Amino acid sequence: DVKVTQSSRYLVKRTGEKVFLECVQDMDHENMFWYRQDPGLGLRLIYFSYDVKMKEKGDIPEGYSVSREKKERFSLILESASTNQTSMYLCASSNPGDTQYFGPGTRLTVL
Amino acid sequence: RKEVEQDPGPFNVPEGATVAFNCTYSNSASQSFFWYRQDCRKEPKLLMSVYSSGNEDGRFTAQLNRASQYISLLIRDSKLSDSATYLCVQRAGNKLTFGGGTRVLVKP
């Protein structure tokens, strides 16, 4: 069974803190993605990776960075969290040309 | 203009009725399309792929019209459990672009 897990379901951080969101998939997928989802704006792609140590900017990469040191793990980093980064963060994985499978999401609140 | 546009709804549907809604896309190079379903406070899950010839999966029928650049989803004999947000998705290469979702509420 397909499984994508995210390190936290809920997270509360303060402005200026460094935040790490971890995502792990157990399906040996090549591609991994980070999205944020906000009311009225839908899902927006932040970054994606199609191989270890490879990364590509999505539609809204500003204020974020990513790391993919192992095939199964894709981390999203907020170097200095701001209140406008309060959102639901969703990780997904897929093989090339295939559909994406999502993790349960992390609801991040930045105070 | 957004790449993928949907009527946000909500579509209020009596149980047992049929509901249909569309999604328009602007990228004519889109390779394939999907409908995802998202329940409240849950992650999106694949409902079905959309093929040019149209396809059916139980009570759900999806159609693609490349000439007019829209896809549709029809739900027959609606169940209370069909209440969800339905996300229209286009794929170009490895990248998916999501619509904002159409909310469907099935009521007894």
mmCIF file of C-alpha atoms in Angstrom:
data_model
loop_
_atom_site.group_PDB
_atom_site.id
_atom_site.type_symbol
_atom_site.label_atom_id
_atom_site.label_comp_id
_atom_site.label_asym_id
_atom_site.label_seq_id
_atom_site.Cartn_x
_atom_site.Cartn_y
_atom_site.Cartn_z
ATOM 1 C CA ASP A 1 0.000 0.000 0.000
ATOM 2 C CA VAL A 2 1.181 3.456 -0.922
ATOM 3 C CA LYS A 3 2.472 5.457 2.004
ATOM 4 C CA VAL A 4 3.688 9.040 2.351
ATOM 5 C CA THR A 5 4.268 10.282 5.880
ATOM 6 C CA GLN A 6 4.963 13.750 7.219
ATOM 7 C CA SER A 7 6.752 14.434 10.468
ATOM 8 C CA SER A 8 4.017 16.496 12.142
ATOM 9 C CA ARG A 9 0.288 17.012 11.674
ATOM 10 C CA TYR A 10 0.265 20.319 13.533
ATOM 11 C CA LEU A 11 3.106 22.737 14.212
ATOM 12 C CA VAL A 12 3.214 26.153 15.879
ATOM 13 C CA LYS A 13 6.297 28.323 15.447
ATOM 14 C CA ARG A 14 7.294 31.910 16.098
ATOM 15 C CA THR A 15 8.263 34.507 13.509
ATOM 16 C CA GLY A 16 11.943 34.208 12.640
ATOM 17 C CA GLU A 17 12.319 30.586 13.694
ATOM 18 C CA LYS A 18 13.849 28.020 11.356
ATOM 19 C CA VAL A 19 11.334 25.316 10.511
ATOM 20 C CA PHE A 20 11.937 21.827 9.103
ATOM 21 C CA LEU A 21 9.134 19.803 7.572
ATOM 22 C CA GLU A 22 10.036 16.205 6.793
ATOM 23 C CA CYS A 23 8.420 13.873 4.279
ATOM 24 C CA VAL A 24 9.148 10.182 3.788
ATOM 25 C CA GLN A 25 7.772 7.828 1.143
ATOM 26 C CA ASP A 26 8.162 4.074 1.066
ATOM 27 C CA MET A 27 7.270 3.439 -2.578
ATOM 28 C CA ASP A 28 10.735 3.998 -4.097
ATOM 29 C CA HIS A 29 9.313 6.930 -6.081
ATOM 30 C CA GLU A 30 11.731 9.104 -8.014
ATOM 31 C CA ASN A 31 9.776 12.351 -7.778
ATOM 32 C CA MET A 32 8.829 14.228 -4.635
ATOM 33 C CA PHE A 33 6.929 17.493 -4.241
ATOM 34 C CA TRP A 34 6.079 20.121 -1.660
ATOM 35 C CA TYR A 35 2.856 22.128 -1.944
ATOM 36 C CA ARG A 36 1.048 24.593 0.242
ATOM 37 C CA GLN A 37 -2.722 24.853 0.280
ATOM 38 C CA ASP A 38 -4.585 28.003 1.228
ATOM 39 C CA PRO A 39 -8.318 28.812 1.086
ATOM 40 C CA GLY A 40 -9.241 30.338 -2.257
ATOM 41 C CA LEU A 41 -5.800 29.689 -3.734
ATOM 42 C CA GLY A 42 -5.793 25.907 -3.993
ATOM 43 C CA LEU A 43 -2.611 23.839 -4.023
ATOM 44 C CA ARG A 44 0.512 25.653 -5.137
ATOM 45 C CA LEU A 45 3.822 23.958 -5.902
ATOM 46 C CA ILE A 46 6.764 25.198 -3.836
ATOM 47 C CA TYR A 47 9.592 22.879 -4.911
ATOM 48 C CA PHE A 48 10.000 19.464 -6.423
ATOM 49 C CA SER A 49 12.762 16.931 -6.872
ATOM 50 C CA TYR A 50 13.139 14.198 -9.467
ATOM 51 C CA ASP A 51 16.284 12.626 -8.098
ATOM 52 C CA VAL A 52 18.495 12.582 -5.048
ATOM 53 C CA LYS A 53 20.243 15.929 -4.582
ATOM 54 C CA MET A 54 18.204 17.428 -7.444
ATOM 55 C CA LYS A 55 15.658 20.181 -6.918
ATOM 56 C CA GLU A 56 13.554 22.438 -9.070
ATOM 57 C CA LYS A 57 11.643 25.584 -8.125
ATOM 58 C CA GLY A 58 7.924 25.420 -8.342
ATOM 59 C CA ASP A 59 5.536 28.350 -8.604
ATOM 60 C CA ILE A 60 6.175 29.903 -5.178
ATOM 61 C CA PRO A 61 9.692 29.032 -3.961
ATOM 62 C CA GLU A 62 10.443 32.361 -2.228
ATOM 63 C CA GLY A 63 11.142 31.956 1.471
ATOM 64 C CA TYR A 64 11.648 28.194 1.196
ATOM 65 C CA SER A 65 14.452 25.754 0.497
ATOM 66 C CA VAL A 66 14.524 21.973 0.183
ATOM 67 C CA SER A 67 16.866 19.072 0.715
ATOM 68 C CA ARG A 68 16.877 15.595 -0.770
ATOM 69 C CA GLU A 69 19.818 13.605 0.512
ATOM 70 C CA LYS A 70 18.085 10.219 0.239
ATOM 71 C CA LYS A 71 15.573 8.981 -2.293
ATOM 72 C CA GLU A 72 12.844 8.387 0.259
ATOM 73 C CA ARG A 73 13.133 11.686 2.126
ATOM 74 C CA PHE A 74 12.357 15.248 1.034
ATOM 75 C CA SER A 75 12.637 18.108 3.504
ATOM 76 C CA LEU A 76 11.134 21.577 3.280
ATOM 77 C CA ILE A 77 12.948 24.326 5.175
ATOM 78 C CA LEU A 78 11.674 27.724 6.176
ATOM 79 C CA GLU A 79 14.872 29.613 7.002
ATOM 80 C CA SER A 80 13.069 32.388 8.884
ATOM 81 C CA ALA A 81 9.374 31.720 9.305
ATOM 82 C CA SER A 82 6.936 34.551 8.684
ATOM 83 C CA THR A 83 3.230 34.859 9.434
ATOM 84 C CA ASN A 84 2.340 34.652 5.731
ATOM 85 C CA GLN A 85 3.773 31.130 5.719
ATOM 86 C CA THR A 86 0.955 29.949 7.949
ATOM 87 C CA SER A 87 -0.626 27.280 5.780
ATOM 88 C CA MET A 88 -1.287 23.595 5.178
ATOM 89 C CA TYR A 89 1.824 21.944 3.715
ATOM 90 C CA LEU A 90 1.392 18.802 1.644
ATOM 91 C CA CYS A 91 4.106 16.470 0.438
ATOM 92 C CA ALA A 92 3.579 14.145 -2.521
ATOM 93 C CA SER A 93 5.558 11.533 -4.421
ATOM 94 C CA SER A 94 5.260 9.791 -7.759
ATOM 95 C CA ASN A 95 7.109 7.969 -10.469
ATOM 96 C CA PRO A 96 7.657 9.877 -13.732
ATOM 97 C CA GLY A 97 4.421 10.254 -15.664
ATOM 98 C CA ASP A 98 2.405 8.674 -12.879
ATOM 99 C CA THR A 99 -0.130 10.154 -10.510
ATOM 100 C CA GLN A 100 0.988 11.721 -7.244
ATOM 101 C CA TYR A 101 0.283 10.335 -3.789
ATOM 102 C CA PHE A 102 -0.045 12.765 -0.938
ATOM 103 C CA GLY A 103 0.935 12.698 2.692
ATOM 104 C CA PRO A 104 -1.573 13.691 5.408
ATOM 105 C CA GLY A 105 -0.329 17.292 5.526
ATOM 106 C CA THR A 106 1.214 19.536 8.179
ATOM 107 C CA ARG A 107 -0.806 22.487 9.389
ATOM 108 C CA LEU A 108 1.773 25.141 10.267
ATOM 109 C CA THR A 109 0.894 28.231 12.255
ATOM 110 C CA VAL A 110 3.478 31.017 12.525
ATOM 111 C CA LEU A 111 2.793 33.465 15.346
ATOM 112 C CA ARG B 1 -5.920 33.929 -15.614
ATOM 113 C CA LYS B 2 -5.395 30.730 -13.655
ATOM 114 C CA GLU B 3 -4.154 27.703 -15.588
ATOM 115 C CA VAL B 4 -6.916 25.517 -14.210
ATOM 116 C CA GLU B 5 -10.237 27.054 -13.196
ATOM 117 C CA GLN B 6 -13.169 25.558 -11.341
ATOM 118 C CA ASP B 7 -16.454 26.795 -9.986
ATOM 119 C CA PRO B 8 -15.844 26.721 -6.216
ATOM 120 C CA GLY B 9 -19.494 25.846 -5.468
ATOM 121 C CA PRO B 10 -20.856 24.620 -3.199
ATOM 122 C CA PHE B 11 -23.106 22.399 -5.244
ATOM 123 C CA ASN B 12 -25.935 21.339 -2.940
ATOM 124 C CA VAL B 13 -27.186 17.986 -4.179
ATOM 125 C CA PRO B 14 -30.122 15.915 -2.892
ATOM 126 C CA GLU B 15 -29.162 12.359 -2.093
ATOM 127 C CA GLY B 16 -29.744 10.156 -5.140
ATOM 128 C CA ALA B 17 -29.535 13.014 -7.635
ATOM 129 C CA THR B 18 -26.999 13.555 -10.397
ATOM 130 C CA VAL B 19 -24.493 16.391 -10.296
ATOM 131 C CA ALA B 20 -22.018 17.501 -12.937
ATOM 132 C CA PHE B 21 -19.398 20.199 -13.005
ATOM 133 C CA ASN B 22 -16.613 21.352 -15.303
ATOM 134 C CA CYS B 23 -13.084 22.550 -15.152
ATOM 135 C CA THR B 24 -11.377 24.678 -17.802
ATOM 136 C CA TYR B 25 -7.658 24.725 -18.545
ATOM 137 C CA SER B 26 -5.500 27.111 -20.526
ATOM 138 C CA ASN B 27 -2.378 25.049 -21.255
ATOM 139 C CA SER B 28 -3.036 23.264 -24.537
ATOM 140 C CA ALA B 29 0.198 21.284 -24.027
ATOM 141 C CA SER B 30 -1.283 19.497 -21.017
ATOM 142 C CA GLN B 31 -0.654 15.802 -21.374
ATOM 143 C CA SER B 32 -3.173 14.263 -19.054
ATOM 144 C CA PHE B 33 -5.839 15.097 -16.552
ATOM 145 C CA PHE B 34 -7.141 13.760 -13.280
ATOM 146 C CA TRP B 35 -9.857 14.296 -10.750
ATOM 147 C CA TYR B 36 -8.776 14.186 -7.118
ATOM 148 C CA ARG B 37 -11.088 14.142 -4.144
ATOM 149 C CA GLN B 38 -10.287 15.967 -0.914
ATOM 150 C CA ASP B 39 -12.247 15.535 2.281
ATOM 151 C CA CYS B 40 -12.238 18.258 4.909
ATOM 152 C CA ARG B 41 -8.837 18.502 6.632
ATOM 153 C CA LYS B 42 -7.510 15.516 4.695
ATOM 154 C CA GLU B 43 -5.046 15.095 1.861
ATOM 155 C CA PRO B 44 -6.148 14.917 -1.801
ATOM 156 C CA LYS B 45 -6.627 11.413 -3.139
ATOM 157 C CA LEU B 46 -6.836 10.305 -6.750
ATOM 158 C CA LEU B 47 -10.428 9.708 -7.824
ATOM 159 C CA MET B 48 -9.881 8.927 -11.487
ATOM 160 C CA SER B 49 -7.832 9.707 -14.551
ATOM 161 C CA VAL B 50 -9.545 11.403 -17.479
ATOM 162 C CA TYR B 51 -9.167 9.963 -20.966
ATOM 163 C CA SER B 52 -9.986 11.588 -24.288
ATOM 164 C CA SER B 53 -12.566 8.911 -25.008
ATOM 165 C CA GLY B 54 -14.272 9.520 -21.659
ATOM 166 C CA ASN B 55 -14.233 7.005 -18.863
ATOM 167 C CA GLU B 56 -16.511 5.679 -16.206
ATOM 168 C CA ASP B 57 -15.811 4.279 -12.767
ATOM 169 C CA GLY B 58 -18.976 3.116 -11.079
ATOM 170 C CA ARG B 59 -21.157 6.170 -10.490
ATOM 171 C CA PHE B 60 -18.476 8.580 -11.715
ATOM 172 C CA THR B 61 -17.995 9.626 -15.336
ATOM 173 C CA ALA B 62 -15.187 11.862 -16.558
ATOM 174 C CA GLN B 63 -14.962 13.531 -19.952
ATOM 175 C CA LEU B 64 -12.227 15.502 -21.706
ATOM 176 C CA ASN B 65 -12.906 18.010 -24.460
ATOM 177 C CA ARG B 66 -9.552 19.129 -25.877
ATOM 178 C CA ALA B 67 -11.108 21.387 -28.536
ATOM 179 C CA SER B 68 -12.864 23.490 -25.892
ATOM 180 C CA GLN B 69 -10.218 22.836 -23.223
ATOM 181 C CA TYR B 70 -12.402 21.567 -20.446
ATOM 182 C CA ILE B 71 -12.931 18.409 -18.454
ATOM 183 C CA SER B 72 -16.042 17.354 -16.609
ATOM 184 C CA LEU B 73 -17.057 15.084 -13.768
ATOM 185 C CA LEU B 74 -20.521 13.616 -13.378
ATOM 186 C CA ILE B 75 -21.691 11.812 -10.255
ATOM 187 C CA ARG B 76 -24.829 9.688 -10.524
ATOM 188 C CA ASP B 77 -27.007 8.510 -7.642
ATOM 189 C CA SER B 78 -25.174 10.790 -5.190
ATOM 190 C CA LYS B 79 -24.396 9.397 -1.747
ATOM 191 C CA LEU B 80 -23.876 11.365 1.455
ATOM 192 C CA SER B 81 -20.280 10.096 1.393
ATOM 193 C CA ASP B 82 -19.694 11.886 -1.936
ATOM 194 C CA SER B 83 -19.622 15.195 -0.046
ATOM 195 C CA ALA B 84 -16.113 16.504 -0.618
ATOM 196 C CA THR B 85 -14.087 18.956 -2.647
ATOM 197 C CA TYR B 86 -13.217 17.735 -6.131
ATOM 198 C CA LEU B 87 -9.934 18.980 -7.557
ATOM 199 C CA CYS B 88 -9.307 19.166 -11.282
ATOM 200 C CA VAL B 89 -5.661 18.470 -12.133
ATOM 201 C CA GLN B 90 -3.648 18.799 -15.314
ATOM 202 C CA ARG B 91 -0.254 17.215 -15.896
ATOM 203 C CA ALA B 92 2.514 18.589 -18.092
ATOM 204 C CA GLY B 93 5.719 16.587 -17.710
ATOM 205 C CA ASN B 94 6.222 15.807 -14.041
ATOM 206 C CA LYS B 95 4.339 18.853 -12.904
ATOM 207 C CA LEU B 96 0.723 18.835 -11.766
ATOM 208 C CA THR B 97 -1.355 22.001 -11.702
ATOM 209 C CA PHE B 98 -4.419 21.986 -9.479
ATOM 210 C CA GLY B 99 -7.659 23.847 -9.775
ATOM 211 C CA GLY B 100 -9.080 25.497 -6.688
ATOM 212 C CA GLY B 101 -11.626 22.736 -6.241
ATOM 213 C CA THR B 102 -15.402 22.393 -6.474
ATOM 214 C CA ARG B 103 -17.193 21.715 -3.227
ATOM 215 C CA VAL B 104 -20.082 19.236 -3.338
ATOM 216 C CA LEU B 105 -22.521 18.810 -0.457
ATOM 217 C CA VAL B 106 -24.915 15.876 -0.681
ATOM 218 C CA LYS B 107 -27.895 16.263 1.623
ATOM 219 C CA PRO B 108 -30.526 13.758 2.739
#
